[in-house]
Coordinates of C-alpha atoms in Angstrom, one line a residue:
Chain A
X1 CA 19.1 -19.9 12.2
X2 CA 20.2 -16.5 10.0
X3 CA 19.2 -13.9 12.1
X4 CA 20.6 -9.5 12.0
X5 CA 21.9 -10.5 8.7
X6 CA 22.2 -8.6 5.4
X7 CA 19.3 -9.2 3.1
X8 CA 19.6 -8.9 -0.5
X9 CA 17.0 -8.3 -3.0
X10 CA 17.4 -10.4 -6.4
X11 CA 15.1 -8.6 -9.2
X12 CA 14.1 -9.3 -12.4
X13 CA 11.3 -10.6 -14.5
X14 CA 9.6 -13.6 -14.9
X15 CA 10.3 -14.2 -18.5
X16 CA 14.5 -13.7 -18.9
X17 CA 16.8 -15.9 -20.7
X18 CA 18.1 -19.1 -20.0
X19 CA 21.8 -17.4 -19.3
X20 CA 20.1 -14.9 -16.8
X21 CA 18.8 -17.6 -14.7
X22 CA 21.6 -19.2 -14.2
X23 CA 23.3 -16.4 -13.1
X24 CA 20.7 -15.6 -11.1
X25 CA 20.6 -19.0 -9.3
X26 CA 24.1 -18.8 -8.7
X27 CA 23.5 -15.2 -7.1
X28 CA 21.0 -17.5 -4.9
X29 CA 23.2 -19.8 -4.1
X30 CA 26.2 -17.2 -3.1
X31 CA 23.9 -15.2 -1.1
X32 CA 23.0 -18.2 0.9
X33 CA 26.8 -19.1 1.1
X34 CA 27.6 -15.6 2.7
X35 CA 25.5 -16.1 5.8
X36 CA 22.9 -13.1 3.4
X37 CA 18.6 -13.4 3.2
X38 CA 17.9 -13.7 -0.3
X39 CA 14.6 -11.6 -0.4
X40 CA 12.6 -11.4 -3.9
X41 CA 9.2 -10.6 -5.5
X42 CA 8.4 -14.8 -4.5
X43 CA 7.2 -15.3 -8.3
X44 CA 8.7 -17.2 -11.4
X45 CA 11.5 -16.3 -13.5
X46 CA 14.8 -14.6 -11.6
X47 CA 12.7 -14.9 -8.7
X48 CA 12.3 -18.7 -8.6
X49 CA 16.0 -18.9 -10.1
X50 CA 17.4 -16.9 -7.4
X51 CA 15.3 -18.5 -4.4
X52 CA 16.2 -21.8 -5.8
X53 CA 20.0 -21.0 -5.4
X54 CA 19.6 -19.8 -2.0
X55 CA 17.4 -22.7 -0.8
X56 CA 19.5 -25.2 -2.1
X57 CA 22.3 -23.3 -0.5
X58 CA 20.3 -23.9 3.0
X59 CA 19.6 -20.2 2.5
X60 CA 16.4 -18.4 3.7
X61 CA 14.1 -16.9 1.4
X62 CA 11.9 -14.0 1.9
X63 CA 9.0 -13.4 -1.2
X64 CA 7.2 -10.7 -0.9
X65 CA 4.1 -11.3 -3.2
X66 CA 2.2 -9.2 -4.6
X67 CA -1.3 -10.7 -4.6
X68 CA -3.1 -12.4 -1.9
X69 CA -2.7 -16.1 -1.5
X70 CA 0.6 -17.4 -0.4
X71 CA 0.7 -20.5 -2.8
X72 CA 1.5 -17.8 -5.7
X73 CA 4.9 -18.4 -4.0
X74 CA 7.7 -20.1 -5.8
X75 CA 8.4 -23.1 -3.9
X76 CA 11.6 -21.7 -2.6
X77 CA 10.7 -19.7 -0.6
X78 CA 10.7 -19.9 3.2
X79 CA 8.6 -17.0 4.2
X80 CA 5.8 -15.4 1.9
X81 CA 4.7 -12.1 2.7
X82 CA 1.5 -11.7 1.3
X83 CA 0.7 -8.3 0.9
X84 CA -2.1 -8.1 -1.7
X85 CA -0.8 -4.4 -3.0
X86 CA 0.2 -5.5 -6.6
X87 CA 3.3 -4.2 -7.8
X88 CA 3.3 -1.6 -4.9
X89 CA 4.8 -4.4 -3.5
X90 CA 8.3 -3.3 -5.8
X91 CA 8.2 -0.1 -3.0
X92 CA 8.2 -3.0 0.0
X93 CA 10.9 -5.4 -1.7
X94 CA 13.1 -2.4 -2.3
X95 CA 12.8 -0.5 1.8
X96 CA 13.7 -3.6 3.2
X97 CA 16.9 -5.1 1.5
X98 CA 20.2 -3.2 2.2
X99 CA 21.2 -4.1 -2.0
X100 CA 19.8 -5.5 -4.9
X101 CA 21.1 -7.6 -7.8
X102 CA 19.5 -7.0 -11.0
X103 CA 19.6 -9.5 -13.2
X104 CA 17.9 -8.7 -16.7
X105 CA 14.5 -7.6 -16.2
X106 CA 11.6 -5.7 -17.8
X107 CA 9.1 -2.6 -16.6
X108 CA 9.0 -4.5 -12.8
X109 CA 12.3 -4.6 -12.2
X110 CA 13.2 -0.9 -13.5
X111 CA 10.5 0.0 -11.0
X112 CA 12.5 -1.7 -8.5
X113 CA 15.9 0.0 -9.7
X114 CA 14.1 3.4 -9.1
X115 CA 12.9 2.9 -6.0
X116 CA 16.3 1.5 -4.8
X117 CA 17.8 4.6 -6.1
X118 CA 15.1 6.8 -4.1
X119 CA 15.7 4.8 -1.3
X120 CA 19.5 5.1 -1.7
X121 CA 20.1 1.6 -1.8
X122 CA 22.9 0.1 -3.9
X123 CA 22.1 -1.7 -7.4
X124 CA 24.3 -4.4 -8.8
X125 CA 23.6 -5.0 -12.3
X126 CA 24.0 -7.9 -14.5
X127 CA 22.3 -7.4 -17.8
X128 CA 19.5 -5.3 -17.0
X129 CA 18.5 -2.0 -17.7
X130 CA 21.0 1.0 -19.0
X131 CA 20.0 4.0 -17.7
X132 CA 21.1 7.1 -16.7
X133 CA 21.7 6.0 -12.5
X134 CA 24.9 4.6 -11.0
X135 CA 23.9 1.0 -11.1
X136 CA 27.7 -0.6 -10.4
X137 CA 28.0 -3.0 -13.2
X138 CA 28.9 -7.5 -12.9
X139 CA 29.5 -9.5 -15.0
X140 CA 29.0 -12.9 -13.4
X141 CA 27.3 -14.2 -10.3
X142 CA 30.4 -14.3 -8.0
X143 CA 31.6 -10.3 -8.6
X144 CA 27.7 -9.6 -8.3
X145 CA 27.6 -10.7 -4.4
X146 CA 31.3 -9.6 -3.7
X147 CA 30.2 -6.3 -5.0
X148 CA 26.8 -6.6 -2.9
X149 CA 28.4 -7.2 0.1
X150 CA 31.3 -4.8 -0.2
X151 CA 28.4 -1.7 -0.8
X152 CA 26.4 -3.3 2.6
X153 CA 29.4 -3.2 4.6
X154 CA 30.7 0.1 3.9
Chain B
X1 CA -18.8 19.4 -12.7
X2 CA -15.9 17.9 -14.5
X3 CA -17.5 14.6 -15.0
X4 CA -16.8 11.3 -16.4
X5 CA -14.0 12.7 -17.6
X6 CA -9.8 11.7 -19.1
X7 CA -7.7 11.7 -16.1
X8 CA -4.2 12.9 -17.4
X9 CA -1.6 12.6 -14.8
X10 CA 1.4 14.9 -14.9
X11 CA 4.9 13.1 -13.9
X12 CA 8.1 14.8 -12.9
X13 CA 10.1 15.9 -10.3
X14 CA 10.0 18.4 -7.0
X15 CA 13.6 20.3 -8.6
X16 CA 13.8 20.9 -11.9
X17 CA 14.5 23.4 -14.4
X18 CA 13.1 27.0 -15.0
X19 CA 11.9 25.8 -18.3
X20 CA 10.2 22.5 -17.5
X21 CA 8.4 24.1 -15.2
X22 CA 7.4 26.4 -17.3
X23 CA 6.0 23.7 -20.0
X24 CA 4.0 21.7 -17.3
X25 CA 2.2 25.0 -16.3
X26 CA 1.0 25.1 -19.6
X27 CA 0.3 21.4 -19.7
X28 CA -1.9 21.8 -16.4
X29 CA -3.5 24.6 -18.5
X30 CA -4.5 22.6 -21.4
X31 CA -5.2 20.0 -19.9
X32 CA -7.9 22.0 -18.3
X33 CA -9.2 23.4 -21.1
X34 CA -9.3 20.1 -23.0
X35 CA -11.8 19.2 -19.7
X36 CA -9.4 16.4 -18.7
X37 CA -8.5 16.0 -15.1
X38 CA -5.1 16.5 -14.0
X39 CA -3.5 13.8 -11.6
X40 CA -0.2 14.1 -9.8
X41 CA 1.6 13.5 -7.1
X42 CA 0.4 16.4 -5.2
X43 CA 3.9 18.2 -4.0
X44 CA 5.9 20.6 -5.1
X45 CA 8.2 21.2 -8.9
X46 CA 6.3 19.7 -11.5
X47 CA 3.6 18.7 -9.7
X48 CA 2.7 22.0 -7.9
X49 CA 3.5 23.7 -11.5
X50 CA 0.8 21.3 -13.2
X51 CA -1.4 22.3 -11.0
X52 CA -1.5 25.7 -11.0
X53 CA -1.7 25.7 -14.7
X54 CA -4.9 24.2 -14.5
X55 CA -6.4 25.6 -11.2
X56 CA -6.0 29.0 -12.9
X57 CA -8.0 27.4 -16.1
X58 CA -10.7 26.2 -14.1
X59 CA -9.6 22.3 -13.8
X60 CA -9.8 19.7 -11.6
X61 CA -6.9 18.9 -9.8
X62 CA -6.1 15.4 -7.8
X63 CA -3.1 15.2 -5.9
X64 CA -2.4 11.5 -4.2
X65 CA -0.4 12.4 -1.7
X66 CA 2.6 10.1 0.4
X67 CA 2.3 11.1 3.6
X68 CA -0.5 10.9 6.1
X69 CA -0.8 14.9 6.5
X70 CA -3.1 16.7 3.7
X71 CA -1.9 20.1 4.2
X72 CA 1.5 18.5 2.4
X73 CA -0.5 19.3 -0.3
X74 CA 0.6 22.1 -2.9
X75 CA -2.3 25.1 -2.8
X76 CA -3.7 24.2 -6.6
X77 CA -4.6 20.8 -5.2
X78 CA -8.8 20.1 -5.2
X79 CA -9.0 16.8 -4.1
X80 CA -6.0 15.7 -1.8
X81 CA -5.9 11.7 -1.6
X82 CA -4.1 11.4 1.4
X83 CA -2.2 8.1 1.1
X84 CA 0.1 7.4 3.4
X85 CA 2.0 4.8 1.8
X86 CA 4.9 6.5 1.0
X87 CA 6.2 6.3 -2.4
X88 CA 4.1 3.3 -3.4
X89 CA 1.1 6.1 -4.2
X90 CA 3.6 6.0 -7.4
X91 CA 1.9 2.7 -8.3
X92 CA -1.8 4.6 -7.7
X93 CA -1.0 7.8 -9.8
X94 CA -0.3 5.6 -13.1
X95 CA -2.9 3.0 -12.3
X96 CA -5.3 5.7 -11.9
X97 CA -4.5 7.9 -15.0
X98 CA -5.1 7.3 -18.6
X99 CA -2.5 8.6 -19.5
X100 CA 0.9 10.1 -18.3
X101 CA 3.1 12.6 -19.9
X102 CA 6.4 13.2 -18.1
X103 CA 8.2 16.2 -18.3
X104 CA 12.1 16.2 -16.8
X105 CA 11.9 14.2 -13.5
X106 CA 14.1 12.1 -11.2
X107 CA 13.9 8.5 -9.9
X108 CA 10.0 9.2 -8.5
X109 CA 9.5 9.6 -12.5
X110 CA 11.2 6.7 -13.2
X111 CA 9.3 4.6 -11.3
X112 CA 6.4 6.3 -12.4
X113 CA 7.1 5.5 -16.4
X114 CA 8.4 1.9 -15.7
X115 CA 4.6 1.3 -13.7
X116 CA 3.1 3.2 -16.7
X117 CA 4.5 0.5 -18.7
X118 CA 3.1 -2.2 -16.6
X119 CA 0.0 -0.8 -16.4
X120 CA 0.1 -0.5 -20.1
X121 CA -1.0 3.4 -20.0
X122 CA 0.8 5.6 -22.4
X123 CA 3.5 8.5 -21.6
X124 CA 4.6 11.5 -23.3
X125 CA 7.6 12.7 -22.6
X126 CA 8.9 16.2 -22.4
X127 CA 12.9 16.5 -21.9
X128 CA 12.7 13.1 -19.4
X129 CA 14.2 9.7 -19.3
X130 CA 15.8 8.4 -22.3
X131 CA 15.3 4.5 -21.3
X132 CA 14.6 1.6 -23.7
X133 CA 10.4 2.3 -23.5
X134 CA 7.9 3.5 -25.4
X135 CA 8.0 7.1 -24.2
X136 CA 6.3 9.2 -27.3
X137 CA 8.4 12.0 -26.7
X138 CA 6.6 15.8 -27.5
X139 CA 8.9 18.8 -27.9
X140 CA 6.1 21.0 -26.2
X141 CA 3.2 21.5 -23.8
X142 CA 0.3 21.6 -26.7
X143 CA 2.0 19.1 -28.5
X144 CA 2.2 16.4 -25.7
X145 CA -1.3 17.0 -24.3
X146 CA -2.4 16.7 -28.2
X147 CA -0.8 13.4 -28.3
X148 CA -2.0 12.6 -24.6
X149 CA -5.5 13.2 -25.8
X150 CA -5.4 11.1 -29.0
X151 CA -4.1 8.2 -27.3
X152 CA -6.7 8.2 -24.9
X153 CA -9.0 8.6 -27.6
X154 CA -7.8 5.5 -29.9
Chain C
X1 CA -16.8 23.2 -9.5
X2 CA -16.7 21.7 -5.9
X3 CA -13.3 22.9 -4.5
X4 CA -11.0 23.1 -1.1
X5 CA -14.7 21.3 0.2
X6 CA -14.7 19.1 3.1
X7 CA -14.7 15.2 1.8
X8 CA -17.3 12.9 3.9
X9 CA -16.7 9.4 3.6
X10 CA -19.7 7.1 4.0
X11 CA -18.9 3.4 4.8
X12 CA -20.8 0.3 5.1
X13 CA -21.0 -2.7 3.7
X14 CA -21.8 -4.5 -0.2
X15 CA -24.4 -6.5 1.2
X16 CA -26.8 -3.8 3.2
X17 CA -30.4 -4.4 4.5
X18 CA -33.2 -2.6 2.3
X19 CA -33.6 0.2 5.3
X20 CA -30.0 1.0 5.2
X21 CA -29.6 1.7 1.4
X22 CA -32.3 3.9 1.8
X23 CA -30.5 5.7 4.2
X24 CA -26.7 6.0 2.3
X25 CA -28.7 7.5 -0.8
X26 CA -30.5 10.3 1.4
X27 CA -26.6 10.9 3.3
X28 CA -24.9 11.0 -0.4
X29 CA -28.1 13.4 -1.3
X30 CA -27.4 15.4 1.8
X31 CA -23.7 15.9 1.6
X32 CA -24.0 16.9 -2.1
X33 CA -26.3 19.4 -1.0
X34 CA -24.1 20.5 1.6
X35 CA -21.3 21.5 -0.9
X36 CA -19.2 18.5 0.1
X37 CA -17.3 15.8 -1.7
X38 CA -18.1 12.4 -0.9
X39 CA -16.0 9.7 -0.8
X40 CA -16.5 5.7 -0.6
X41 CA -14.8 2.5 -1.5
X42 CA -16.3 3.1 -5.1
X43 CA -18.0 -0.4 -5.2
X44 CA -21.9 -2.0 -4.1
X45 CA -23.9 -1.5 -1.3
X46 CA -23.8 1.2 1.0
X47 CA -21.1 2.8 -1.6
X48 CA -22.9 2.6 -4.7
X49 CA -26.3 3.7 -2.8
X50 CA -24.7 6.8 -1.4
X51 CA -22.6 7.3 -4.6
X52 CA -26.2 7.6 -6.4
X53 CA -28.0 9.8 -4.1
X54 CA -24.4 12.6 -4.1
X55 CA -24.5 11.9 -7.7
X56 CA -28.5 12.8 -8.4
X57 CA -27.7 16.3 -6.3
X58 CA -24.9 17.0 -8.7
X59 CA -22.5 16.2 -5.8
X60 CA -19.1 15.0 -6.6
X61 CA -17.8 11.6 -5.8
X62 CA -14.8 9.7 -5.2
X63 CA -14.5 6.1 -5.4
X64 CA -11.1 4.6 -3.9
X65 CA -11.2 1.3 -5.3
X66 CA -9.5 -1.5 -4.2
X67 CA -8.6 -3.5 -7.3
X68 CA -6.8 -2.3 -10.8
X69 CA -9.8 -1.7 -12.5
X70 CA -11.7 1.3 -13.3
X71 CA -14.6 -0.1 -14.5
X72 CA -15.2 -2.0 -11.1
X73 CA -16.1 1.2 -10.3
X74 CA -20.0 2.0 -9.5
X75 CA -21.7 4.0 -12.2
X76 CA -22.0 7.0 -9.8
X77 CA -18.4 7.3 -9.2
X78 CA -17.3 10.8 -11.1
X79 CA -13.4 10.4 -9.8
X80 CA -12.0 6.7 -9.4
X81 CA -8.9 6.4 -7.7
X82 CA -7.6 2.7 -9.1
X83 CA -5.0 1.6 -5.8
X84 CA -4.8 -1.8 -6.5
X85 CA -3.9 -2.4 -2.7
X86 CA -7.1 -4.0 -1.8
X87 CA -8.3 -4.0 1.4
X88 CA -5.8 -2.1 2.4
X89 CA -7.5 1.1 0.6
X90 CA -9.6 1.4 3.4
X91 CA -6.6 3.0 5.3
X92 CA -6.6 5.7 2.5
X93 CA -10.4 6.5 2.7
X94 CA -10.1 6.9 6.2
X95 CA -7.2 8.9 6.2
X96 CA -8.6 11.4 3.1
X97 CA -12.2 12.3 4.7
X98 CA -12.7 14.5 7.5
X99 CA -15.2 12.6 8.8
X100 CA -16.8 9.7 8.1
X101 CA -20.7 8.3 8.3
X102 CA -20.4 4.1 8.9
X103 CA -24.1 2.6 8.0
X104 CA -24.4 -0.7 8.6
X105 CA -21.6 -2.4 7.3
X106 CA -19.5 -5.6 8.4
X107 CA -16.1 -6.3 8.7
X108 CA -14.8 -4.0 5.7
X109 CA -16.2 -1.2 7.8
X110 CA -15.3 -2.2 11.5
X111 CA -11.8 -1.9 10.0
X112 CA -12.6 1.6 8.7
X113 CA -13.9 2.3 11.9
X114 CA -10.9 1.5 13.4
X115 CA -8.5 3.7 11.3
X116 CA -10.8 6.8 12.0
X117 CA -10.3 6.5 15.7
X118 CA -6.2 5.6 14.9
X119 CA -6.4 9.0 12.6
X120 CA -8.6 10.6 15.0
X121 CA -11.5 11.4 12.2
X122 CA -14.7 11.7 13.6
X123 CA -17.4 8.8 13.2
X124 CA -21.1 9.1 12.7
X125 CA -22.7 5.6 12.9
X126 CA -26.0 5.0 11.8
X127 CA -27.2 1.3 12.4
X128 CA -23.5 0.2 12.6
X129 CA -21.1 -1.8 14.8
X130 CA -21.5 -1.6 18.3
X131 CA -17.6 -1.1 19.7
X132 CA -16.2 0.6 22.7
X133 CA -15.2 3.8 20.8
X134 CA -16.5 7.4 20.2
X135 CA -18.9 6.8 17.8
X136 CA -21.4 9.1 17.6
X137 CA -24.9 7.9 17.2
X138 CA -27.2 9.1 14.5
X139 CA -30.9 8.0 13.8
X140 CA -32.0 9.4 10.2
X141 CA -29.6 10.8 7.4
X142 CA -30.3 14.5 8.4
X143 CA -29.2 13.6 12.1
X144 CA -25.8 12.1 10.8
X145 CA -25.0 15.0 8.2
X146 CA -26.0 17.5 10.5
X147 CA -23.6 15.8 13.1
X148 CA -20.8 15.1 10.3
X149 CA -20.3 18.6 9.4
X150 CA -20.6 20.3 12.8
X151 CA -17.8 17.9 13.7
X152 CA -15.7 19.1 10.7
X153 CA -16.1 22.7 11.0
X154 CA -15.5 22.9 15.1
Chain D
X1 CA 16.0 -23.0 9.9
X2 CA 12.5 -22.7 10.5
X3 CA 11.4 -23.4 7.0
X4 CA 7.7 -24.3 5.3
X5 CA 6.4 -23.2 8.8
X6 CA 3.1 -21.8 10.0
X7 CA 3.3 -18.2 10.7
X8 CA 1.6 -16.7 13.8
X9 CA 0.7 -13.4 13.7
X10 CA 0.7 -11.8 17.8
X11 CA -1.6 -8.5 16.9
X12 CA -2.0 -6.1 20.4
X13 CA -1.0 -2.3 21.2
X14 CA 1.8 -0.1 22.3
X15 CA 0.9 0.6 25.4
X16 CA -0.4 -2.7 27.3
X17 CA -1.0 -3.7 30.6
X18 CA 2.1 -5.4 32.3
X19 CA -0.2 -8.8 32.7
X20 CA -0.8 -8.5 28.8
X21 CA 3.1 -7.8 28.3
X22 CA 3.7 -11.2 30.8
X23 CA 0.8 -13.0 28.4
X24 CA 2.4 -11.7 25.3
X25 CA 5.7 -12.8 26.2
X26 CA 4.8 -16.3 26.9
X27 CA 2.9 -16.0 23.9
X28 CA 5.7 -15.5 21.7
X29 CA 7.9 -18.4 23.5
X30 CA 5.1 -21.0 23.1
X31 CA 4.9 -20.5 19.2
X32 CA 8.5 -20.7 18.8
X33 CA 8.9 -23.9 20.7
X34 CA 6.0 -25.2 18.8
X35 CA 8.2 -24.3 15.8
X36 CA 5.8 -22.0 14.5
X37 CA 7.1 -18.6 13.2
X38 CA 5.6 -15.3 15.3
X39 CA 4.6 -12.3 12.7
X40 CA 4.0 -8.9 14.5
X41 CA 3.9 -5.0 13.5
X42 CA 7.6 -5.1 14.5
X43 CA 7.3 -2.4 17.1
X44 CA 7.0 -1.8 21.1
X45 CA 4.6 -3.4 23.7
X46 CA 2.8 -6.5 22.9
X47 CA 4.6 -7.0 19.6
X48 CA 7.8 -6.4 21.9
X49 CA 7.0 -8.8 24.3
X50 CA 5.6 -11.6 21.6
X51 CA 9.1 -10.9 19.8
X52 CA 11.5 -11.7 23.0
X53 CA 9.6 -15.0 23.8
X54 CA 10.1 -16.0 20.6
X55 CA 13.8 -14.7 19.9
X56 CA 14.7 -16.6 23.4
X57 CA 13.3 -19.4 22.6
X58 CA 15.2 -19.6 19.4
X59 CA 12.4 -18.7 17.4
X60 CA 11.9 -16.7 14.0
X61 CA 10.9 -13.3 14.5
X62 CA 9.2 -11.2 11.5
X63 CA 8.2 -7.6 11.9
X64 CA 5.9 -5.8 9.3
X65 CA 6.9 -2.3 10.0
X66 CA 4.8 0.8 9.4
X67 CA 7.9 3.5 8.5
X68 CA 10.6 3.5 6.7
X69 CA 13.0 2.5 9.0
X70 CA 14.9 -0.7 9.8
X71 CA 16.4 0.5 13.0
X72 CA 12.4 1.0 14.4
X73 CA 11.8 -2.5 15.1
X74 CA 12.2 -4.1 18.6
X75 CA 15.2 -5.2 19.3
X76 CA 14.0 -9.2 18.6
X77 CA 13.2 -8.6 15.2
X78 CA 15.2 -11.2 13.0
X79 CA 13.4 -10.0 9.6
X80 CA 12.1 -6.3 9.6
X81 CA 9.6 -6.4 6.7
X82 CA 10.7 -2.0 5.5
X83 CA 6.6 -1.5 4.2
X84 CA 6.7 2.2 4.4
X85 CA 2.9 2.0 3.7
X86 CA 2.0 3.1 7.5
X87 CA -1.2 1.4 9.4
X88 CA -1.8 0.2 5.7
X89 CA 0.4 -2.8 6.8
X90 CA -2.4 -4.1 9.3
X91 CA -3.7 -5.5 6.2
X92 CA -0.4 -7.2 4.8
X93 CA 0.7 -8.8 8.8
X94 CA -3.1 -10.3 8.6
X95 CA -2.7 -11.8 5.0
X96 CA 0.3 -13.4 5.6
X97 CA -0.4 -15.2 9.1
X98 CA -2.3 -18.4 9.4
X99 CA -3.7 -17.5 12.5
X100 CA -3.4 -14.3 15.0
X101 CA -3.7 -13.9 18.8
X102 CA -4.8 -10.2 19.8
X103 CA -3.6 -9.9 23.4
X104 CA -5.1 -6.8 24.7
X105 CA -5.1 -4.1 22.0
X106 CA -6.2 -0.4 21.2
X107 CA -7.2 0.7 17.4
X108 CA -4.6 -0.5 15.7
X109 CA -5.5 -4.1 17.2
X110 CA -8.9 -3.4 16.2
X111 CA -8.2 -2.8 12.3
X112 CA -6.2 -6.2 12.5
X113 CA -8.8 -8.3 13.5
X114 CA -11.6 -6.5 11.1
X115 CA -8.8 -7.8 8.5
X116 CA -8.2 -11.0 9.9
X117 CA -12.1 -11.8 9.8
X118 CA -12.2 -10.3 6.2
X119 CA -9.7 -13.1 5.0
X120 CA -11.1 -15.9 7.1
X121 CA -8.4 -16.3 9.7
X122 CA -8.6 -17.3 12.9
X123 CA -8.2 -14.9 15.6
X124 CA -8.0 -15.6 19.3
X125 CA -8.3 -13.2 21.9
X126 CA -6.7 -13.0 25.6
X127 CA -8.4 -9.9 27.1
X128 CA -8.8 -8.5 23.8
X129 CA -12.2 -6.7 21.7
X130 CA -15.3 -7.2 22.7
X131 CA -17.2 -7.4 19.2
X132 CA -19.7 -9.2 17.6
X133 CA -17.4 -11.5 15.9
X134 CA -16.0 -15.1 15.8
X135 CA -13.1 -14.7 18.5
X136 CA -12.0 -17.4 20.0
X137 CA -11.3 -16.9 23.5
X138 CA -8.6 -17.9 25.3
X139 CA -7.4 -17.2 29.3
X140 CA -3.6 -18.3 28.7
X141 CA -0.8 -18.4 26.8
X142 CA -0.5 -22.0 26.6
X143 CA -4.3 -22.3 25.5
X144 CA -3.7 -19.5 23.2
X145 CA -1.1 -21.0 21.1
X146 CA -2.9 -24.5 21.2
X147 CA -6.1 -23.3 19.8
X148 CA -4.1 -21.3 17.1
X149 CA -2.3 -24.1 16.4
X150 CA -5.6 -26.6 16.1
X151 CA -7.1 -23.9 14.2
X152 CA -4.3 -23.8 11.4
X153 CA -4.2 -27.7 11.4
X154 CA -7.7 -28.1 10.7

């Protein structure tokens, strides 16, 4: 079982483009790989890319949900928290991961870079959101985690 | 009684600038004036600016507070809303309001604009995020409660 | 304008016996009269019935609802607070009243009763749960606004 | 891993009994050989006790914390769930379990089974709330965890 490991929050939205979710899957998948929890907003999109990486992977896969039945869940994921505060949930997602990967995204997951940046948690990007915050830049799916991991263990 | 009435939340940060807190005094103001409620986040900068603006013009002040403690409030507040969820009252501000104008701000105000967005509520912005949104930005206080009114109105 | 007042909240349930309506609208009457704000869950039942009595004595009222709605709000609500956290808005009631009056009610309010006593608010009850906790016991609406506000002011 | 597993929420205070700690304890071992996963509010006392059980019986441990910190759950925490949203998670632990077992219990305990009732889960109770409610009552540990466990499969 993974247990007192790092957990990484994927975000994005649920409508990206086909390139984005195969990164994102393949952020999954590495996540899983390096011992990480892959936690996510449990819905479609990034989400179900990236849980679908990390399941595959044998990873385990946190969604936090926003609304109140569990079977909203994307089928990756392992262990739904159903907390039935909308997208107060982006505060919850954010407090518990040590980093996040975005990956493309829309009004969700720029509520999720904020937060991180209140919270003082690192933000990998990979196609997402320009703004004026030190969001440390990928390019693909394998300097994404190596980055992730470097900022969790230092 | 201020009744039935716009709520108009006011967005920024607890440090900014001399001159943005000048302009959201004078947004508070007019906001009062224009018998619109005034909604922030209850603490200090901006928010405590805001709300003196329109305490002193007779308004009606909500401030939805994070902590659990409502002497955390600033002294304009009428109507403390005493949370205690942290920084996910940034979901209930912009759910709440009609309408949001932001005025300088830090990541709080990000998060604040990017749930605006989600909730589909319009923000005018005075000297804030330049991000790829919406913002209708206002160069002063009259002008961005003028263009806070009309789109409440329309 | 009602201001720096003390905010009664009055729980109880959507689905209230006859008698106990009766009873919310003559508290919301009473505390209106009394120069304080009333707050409720914004919806049916005990809310709306105590909503309407503040409301007819030009009281002000808070409704903390727990959808993304506004307009699930009852017609007597003057301020809606829109959380979007559901159920979990009762923890924000009870922790922005001074004191709260519990008529009737089921399982909505047992769980309000139990955050008063965790945030050590004083509870009237009126026809309500019978628990092992403080609750003090009031017969008519005078009896549990009389009790309410020497509570809050000692 | 555990995976696709049901999730057992142990719901009691801080400051038990040391025959509700010794209950609590064998509680949390009992769901984890029965390959359930134990839910609690992360913290000290029962949710302490539940959480060691578990842990030393290889089990999955998930705690829905109230702060902001990681470092405040139990030691036996595997996933600390960051909410931030203080005694406002009571509502998100309840959501997400199947099924809860209150094991003694002050307010907070209180406030979880008012939620639990409110979304139709199961709660049994060793030495728990007296309340007019549908508690299923249980003497033991062992008959705890198999009347949870019937009431989920049914």
């Amino acid at each position: 079982m993974v247990k007192k490991n790092i957990i990484i929050a994927v975000i994005g939205g649920s409508q990206p483009d086909e390139e984005s979710l195969k990164i994102a899957e393949q952020v999954g998948k590495l996540i899983a790989e390096r011992q990480a929890i892959l936690i996510t907003g449990g819905m479609g999109g990034i989400m179900l890319a990236a849980s679908k990486g990390a399941h595959e992977a044998n990873g385990l896969v946190i969604g936090v949900l926003p609304g109140s039945d569990r079977n909203e869940a994307n089928k990756y994921v392992d262990i739904p928290i159903v907390t039935g505060v909308g997208e107060a949930r982006n505060s919850i997602i954010t407090r518990t991961c040590d980093c996040a990967i975005a990956i493309n995204g829309s009004y969700g997951t720029l509520s999720e870079i904020a937060y991180c940046m209140i919270y003082k948690k690192p933000v990998i990007g990979i196609n997402t959101w320009k703004i004026d915050a030190p969001i440390i830049e990928a390019k693909t799916a394998q300097e994404a985690v190596e980055y992730a991991l470097k900022k969790v263990r230092t």
